[in-house]
PDB file of C-alpha atoms in Angstrom:
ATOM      1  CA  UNK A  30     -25.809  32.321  -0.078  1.00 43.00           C
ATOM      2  CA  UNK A  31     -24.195  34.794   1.981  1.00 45.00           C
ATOM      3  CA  UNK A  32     -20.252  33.519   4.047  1.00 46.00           C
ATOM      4  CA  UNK A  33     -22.743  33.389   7.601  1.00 48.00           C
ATOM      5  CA  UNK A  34     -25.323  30.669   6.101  1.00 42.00           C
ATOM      6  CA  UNK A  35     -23.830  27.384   7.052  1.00 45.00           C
ATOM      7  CA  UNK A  36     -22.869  25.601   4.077  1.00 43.00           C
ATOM      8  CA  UNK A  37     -25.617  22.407   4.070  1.00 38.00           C
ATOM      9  CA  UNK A  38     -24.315  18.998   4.445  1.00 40.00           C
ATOM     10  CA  UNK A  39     -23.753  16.091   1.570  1.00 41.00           C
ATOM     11  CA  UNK A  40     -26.553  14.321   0.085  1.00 43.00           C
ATOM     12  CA  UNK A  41     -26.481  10.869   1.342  1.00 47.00           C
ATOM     13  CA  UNK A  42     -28.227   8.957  -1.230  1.00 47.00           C
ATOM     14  CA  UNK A  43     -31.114   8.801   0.253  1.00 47.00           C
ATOM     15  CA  UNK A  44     -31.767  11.897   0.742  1.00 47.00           C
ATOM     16  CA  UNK A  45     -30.165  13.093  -2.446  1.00 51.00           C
ATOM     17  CA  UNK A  46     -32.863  10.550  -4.406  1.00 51.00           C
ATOM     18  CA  UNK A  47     -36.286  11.512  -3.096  1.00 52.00           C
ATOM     19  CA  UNK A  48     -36.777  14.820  -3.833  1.00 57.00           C
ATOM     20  CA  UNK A  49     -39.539  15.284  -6.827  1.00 62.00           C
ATOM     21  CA  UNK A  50     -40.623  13.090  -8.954  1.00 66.00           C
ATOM     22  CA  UNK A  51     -38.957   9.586  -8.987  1.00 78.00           C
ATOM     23  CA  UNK A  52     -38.849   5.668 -10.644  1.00 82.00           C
ATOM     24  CA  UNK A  53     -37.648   2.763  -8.056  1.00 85.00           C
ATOM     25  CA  UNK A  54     -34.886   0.717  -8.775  1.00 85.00           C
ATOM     26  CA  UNK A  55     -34.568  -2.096  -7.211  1.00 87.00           C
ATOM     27  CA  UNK A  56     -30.984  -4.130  -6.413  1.00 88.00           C
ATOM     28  CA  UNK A  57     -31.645  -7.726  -6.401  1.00 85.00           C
ATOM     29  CA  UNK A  58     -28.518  -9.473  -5.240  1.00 84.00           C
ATOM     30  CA  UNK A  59     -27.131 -12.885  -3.689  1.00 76.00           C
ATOM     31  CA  UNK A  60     -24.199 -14.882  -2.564  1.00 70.00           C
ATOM     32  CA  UNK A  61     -24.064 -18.323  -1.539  1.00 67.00           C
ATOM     33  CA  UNK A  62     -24.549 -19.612   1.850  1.00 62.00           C
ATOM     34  CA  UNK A  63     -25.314 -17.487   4.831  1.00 66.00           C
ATOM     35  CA  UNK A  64     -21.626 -17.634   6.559  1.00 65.00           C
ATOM     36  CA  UNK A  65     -20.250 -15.695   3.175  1.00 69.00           C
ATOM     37  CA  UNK A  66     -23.183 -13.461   3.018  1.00 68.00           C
ATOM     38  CA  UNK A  67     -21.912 -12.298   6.625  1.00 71.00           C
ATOM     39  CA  UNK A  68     -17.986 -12.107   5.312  1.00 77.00           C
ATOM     40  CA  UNK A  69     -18.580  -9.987   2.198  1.00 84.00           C
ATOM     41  CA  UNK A  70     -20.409  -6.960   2.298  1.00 88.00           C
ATOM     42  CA  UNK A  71     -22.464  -5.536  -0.436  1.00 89.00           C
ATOM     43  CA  UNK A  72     -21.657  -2.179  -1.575  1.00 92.00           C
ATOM     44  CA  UNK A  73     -23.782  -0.441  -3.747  1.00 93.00           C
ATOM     45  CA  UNK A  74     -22.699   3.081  -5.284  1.00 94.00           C
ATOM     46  CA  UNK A  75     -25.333   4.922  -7.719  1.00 94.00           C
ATOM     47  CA  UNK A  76     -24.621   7.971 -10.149  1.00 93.00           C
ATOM     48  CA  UNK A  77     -21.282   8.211  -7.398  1.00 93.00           C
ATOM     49  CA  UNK A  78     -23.192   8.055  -4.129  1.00 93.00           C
ATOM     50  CA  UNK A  79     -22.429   4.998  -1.853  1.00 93.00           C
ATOM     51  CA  UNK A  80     -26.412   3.696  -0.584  1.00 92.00           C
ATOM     52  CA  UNK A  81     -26.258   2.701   2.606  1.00 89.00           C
ATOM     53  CA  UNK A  82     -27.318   0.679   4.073  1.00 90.00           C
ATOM     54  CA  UNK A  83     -27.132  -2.319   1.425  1.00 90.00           C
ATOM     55  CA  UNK A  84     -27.866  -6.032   2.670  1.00 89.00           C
ATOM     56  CA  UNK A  85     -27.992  -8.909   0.222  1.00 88.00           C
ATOM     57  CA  UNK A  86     -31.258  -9.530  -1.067  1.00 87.00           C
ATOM     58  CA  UNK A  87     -33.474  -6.753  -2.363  1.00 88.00           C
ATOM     59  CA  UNK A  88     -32.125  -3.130  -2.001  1.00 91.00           C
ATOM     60  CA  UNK A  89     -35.114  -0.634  -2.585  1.00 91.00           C
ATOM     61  CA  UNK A  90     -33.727   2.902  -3.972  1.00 91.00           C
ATOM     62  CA  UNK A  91     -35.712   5.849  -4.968  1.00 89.00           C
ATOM     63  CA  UNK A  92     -34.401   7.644  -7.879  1.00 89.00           C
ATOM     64  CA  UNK A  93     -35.281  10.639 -10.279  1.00 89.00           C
ATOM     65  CA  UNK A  94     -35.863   9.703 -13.587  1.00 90.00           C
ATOM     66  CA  UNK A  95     -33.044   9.645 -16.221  1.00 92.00           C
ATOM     67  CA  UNK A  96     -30.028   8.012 -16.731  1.00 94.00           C
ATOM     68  CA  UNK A  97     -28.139   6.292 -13.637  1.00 94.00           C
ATOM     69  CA  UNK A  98     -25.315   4.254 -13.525  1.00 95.00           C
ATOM     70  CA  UNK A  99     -24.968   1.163 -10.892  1.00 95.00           C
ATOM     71  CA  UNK A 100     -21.791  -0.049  -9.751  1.00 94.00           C
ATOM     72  CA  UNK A 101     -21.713  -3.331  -7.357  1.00 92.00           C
ATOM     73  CA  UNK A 102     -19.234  -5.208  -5.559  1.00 91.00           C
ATOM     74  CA  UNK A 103     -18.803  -7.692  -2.298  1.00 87.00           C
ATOM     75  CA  UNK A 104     -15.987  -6.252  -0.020  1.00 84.00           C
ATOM     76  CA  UNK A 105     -14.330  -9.854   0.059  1.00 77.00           C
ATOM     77  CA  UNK A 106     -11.229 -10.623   3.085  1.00 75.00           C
ATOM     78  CA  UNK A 107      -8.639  -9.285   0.318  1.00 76.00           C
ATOM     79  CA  UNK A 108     -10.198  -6.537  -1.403  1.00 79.00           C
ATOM     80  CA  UNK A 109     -13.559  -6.271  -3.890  1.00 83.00           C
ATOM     81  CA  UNK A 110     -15.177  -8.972  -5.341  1.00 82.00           C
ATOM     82  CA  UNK A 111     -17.218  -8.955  -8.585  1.00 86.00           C
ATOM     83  CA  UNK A 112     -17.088  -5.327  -9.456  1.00 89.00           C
ATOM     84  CA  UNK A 113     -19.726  -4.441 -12.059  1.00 91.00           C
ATOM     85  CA  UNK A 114     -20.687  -1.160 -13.389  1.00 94.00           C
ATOM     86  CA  UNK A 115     -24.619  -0.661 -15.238  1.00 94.00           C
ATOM     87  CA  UNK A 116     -25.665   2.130 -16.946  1.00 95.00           C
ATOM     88  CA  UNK A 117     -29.786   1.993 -16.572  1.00 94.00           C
ATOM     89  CA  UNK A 118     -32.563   4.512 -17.989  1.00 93.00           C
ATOM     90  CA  UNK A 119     -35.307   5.184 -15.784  1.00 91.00           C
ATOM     91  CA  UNK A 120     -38.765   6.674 -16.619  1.00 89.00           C
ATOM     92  CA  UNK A 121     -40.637   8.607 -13.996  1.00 87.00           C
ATOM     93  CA  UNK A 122     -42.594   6.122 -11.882  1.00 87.00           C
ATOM     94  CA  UNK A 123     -41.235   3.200 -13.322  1.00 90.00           C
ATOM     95  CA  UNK A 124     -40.091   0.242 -10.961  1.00 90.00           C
ATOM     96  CA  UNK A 125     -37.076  -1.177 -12.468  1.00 91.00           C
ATOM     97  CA  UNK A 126     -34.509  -4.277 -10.673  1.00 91.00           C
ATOM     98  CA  UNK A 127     -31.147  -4.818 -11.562  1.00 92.00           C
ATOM     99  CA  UNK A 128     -29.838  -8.436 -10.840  1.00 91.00           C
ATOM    100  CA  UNK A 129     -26.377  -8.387  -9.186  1.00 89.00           C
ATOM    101  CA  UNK A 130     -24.744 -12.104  -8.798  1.00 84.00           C
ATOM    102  CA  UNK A 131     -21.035 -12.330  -7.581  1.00 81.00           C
ATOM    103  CA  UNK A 132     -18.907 -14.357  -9.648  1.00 75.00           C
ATOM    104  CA  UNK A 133     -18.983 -18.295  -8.589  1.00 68.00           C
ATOM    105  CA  UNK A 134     -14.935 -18.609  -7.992  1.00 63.00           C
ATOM    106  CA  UNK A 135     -12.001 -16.908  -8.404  1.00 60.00           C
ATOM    107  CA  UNK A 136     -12.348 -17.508 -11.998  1.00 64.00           C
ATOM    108  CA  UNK A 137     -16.128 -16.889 -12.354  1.00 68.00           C
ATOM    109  CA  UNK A 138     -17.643 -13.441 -13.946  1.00 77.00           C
ATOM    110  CA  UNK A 139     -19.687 -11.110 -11.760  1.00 82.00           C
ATOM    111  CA  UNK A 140     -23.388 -10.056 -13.345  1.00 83.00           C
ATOM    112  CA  UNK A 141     -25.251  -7.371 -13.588  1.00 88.00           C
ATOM    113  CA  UNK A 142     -28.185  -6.568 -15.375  1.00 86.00           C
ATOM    114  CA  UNK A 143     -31.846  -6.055 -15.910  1.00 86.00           C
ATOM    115  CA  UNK A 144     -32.330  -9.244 -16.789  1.00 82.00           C
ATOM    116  CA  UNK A 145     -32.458 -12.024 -14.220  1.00 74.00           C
ATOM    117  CA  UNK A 146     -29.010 -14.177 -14.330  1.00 64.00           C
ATOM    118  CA  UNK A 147     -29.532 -18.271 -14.250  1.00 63.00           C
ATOM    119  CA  UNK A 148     -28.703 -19.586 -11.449  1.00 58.00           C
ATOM    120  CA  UNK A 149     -27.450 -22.485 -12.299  1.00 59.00           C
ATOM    121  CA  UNK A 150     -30.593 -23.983 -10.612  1.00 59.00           C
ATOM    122  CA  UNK A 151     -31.720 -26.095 -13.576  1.00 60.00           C
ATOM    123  CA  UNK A 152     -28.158 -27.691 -13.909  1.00 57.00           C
ATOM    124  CA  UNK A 153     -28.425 -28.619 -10.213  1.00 65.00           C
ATOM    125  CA  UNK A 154     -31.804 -30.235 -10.398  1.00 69.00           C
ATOM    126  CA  UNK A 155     -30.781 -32.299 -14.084  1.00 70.00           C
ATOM    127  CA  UNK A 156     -27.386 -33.564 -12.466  1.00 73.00           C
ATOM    128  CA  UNK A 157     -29.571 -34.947  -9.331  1.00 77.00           C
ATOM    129  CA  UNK A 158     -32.094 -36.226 -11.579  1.00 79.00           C
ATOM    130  CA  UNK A 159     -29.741 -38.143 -13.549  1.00 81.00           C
ATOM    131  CA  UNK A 160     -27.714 -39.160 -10.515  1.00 83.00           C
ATOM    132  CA  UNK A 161     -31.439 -40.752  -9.026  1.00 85.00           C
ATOM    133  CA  UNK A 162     -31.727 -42.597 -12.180  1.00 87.00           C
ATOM    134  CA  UNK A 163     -28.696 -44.129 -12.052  1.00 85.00           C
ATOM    135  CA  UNK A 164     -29.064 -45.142  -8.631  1.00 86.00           C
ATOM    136  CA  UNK A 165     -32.370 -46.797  -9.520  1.00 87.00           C
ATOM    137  CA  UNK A 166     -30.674 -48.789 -12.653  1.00 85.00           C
ATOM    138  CA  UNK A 167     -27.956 -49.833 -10.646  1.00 88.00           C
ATOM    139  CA  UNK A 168     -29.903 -51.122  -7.939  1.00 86.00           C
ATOM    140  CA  UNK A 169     -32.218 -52.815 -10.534  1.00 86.00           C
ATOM    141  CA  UNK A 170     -29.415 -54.856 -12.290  1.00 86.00           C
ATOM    142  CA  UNK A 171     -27.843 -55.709  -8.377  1.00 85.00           C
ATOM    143  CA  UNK A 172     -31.783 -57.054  -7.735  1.00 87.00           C
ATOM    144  CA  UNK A 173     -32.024 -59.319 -10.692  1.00 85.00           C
ATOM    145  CA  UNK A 174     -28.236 -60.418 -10.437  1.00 83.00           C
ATOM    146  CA  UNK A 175     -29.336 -62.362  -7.244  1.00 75.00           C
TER     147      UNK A 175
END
């Protein structure tokens, strides 16, 4: 390239991922309620190049196949939140999703991987079942009492 040619601009990731032959990978990410899903951000950077935009839910990125490495966080009120780095192979027309989950609490560990975290989901739904059959003993033994 000769000192006249303009020198051409960054990659954004987009751009820099769909050229030839390429896989799909596939963030799938979440955080709480609504209200903190607005607060924090999602920031996505692959193989060093932030994607943008990123929204919580389902982020849809076009890659070349080969080795790529994933790095995640929520830009919380006092810095980032959850940071996790993923290195992930992928084959040429593959579809591949990485889970991203932000840690629960101050305390909590961030995930990310290729296979899908719990969600705590099955804790929720045994602790109400319990808590409805306990209601219905309780108001069993207050019915015969009288």
């Amino acid at each position: 390239m000769d000192s006249s040619s303009p020198e051409p601009p960054m990659p954004t990731s987009g751009q820099r991922f769909l050229n030839g032959p390429h896989g799909i990978l596939i963030v799938d990410s979440w955080l709480g309620d609504p209200i903190s899903r607005r607060l924090s951000p999602l920031s996505i950077v692959l193989d060093g190049y932030q994607v943008s935009p990123t929204r919580w839910g389902g982020n849809v990125i076009a890659c070349p196949p080969g080795r790529h490495q994933v790095v995640t966080w929520a830009d919380g009120a006092f810095g980032q939140l959850g940071t996790s780095r993923l290195e992930v192979d992928l084959a040429d027309g593959q579809t591949l999703t990485v889970y991203y989950r932000v840690p629960a609490g101050s305390r909590g560990r961030a995930v990310l991987s290729v296979n899908r975290p719990r969600t705590g989901l099955r804790l929720a739904v045994g602790v109400a079942a319990g808590a409805l059959v306990a209601a219905v003993a309780i108001l069993a033994v207050v019915i015969r009492s009288r």
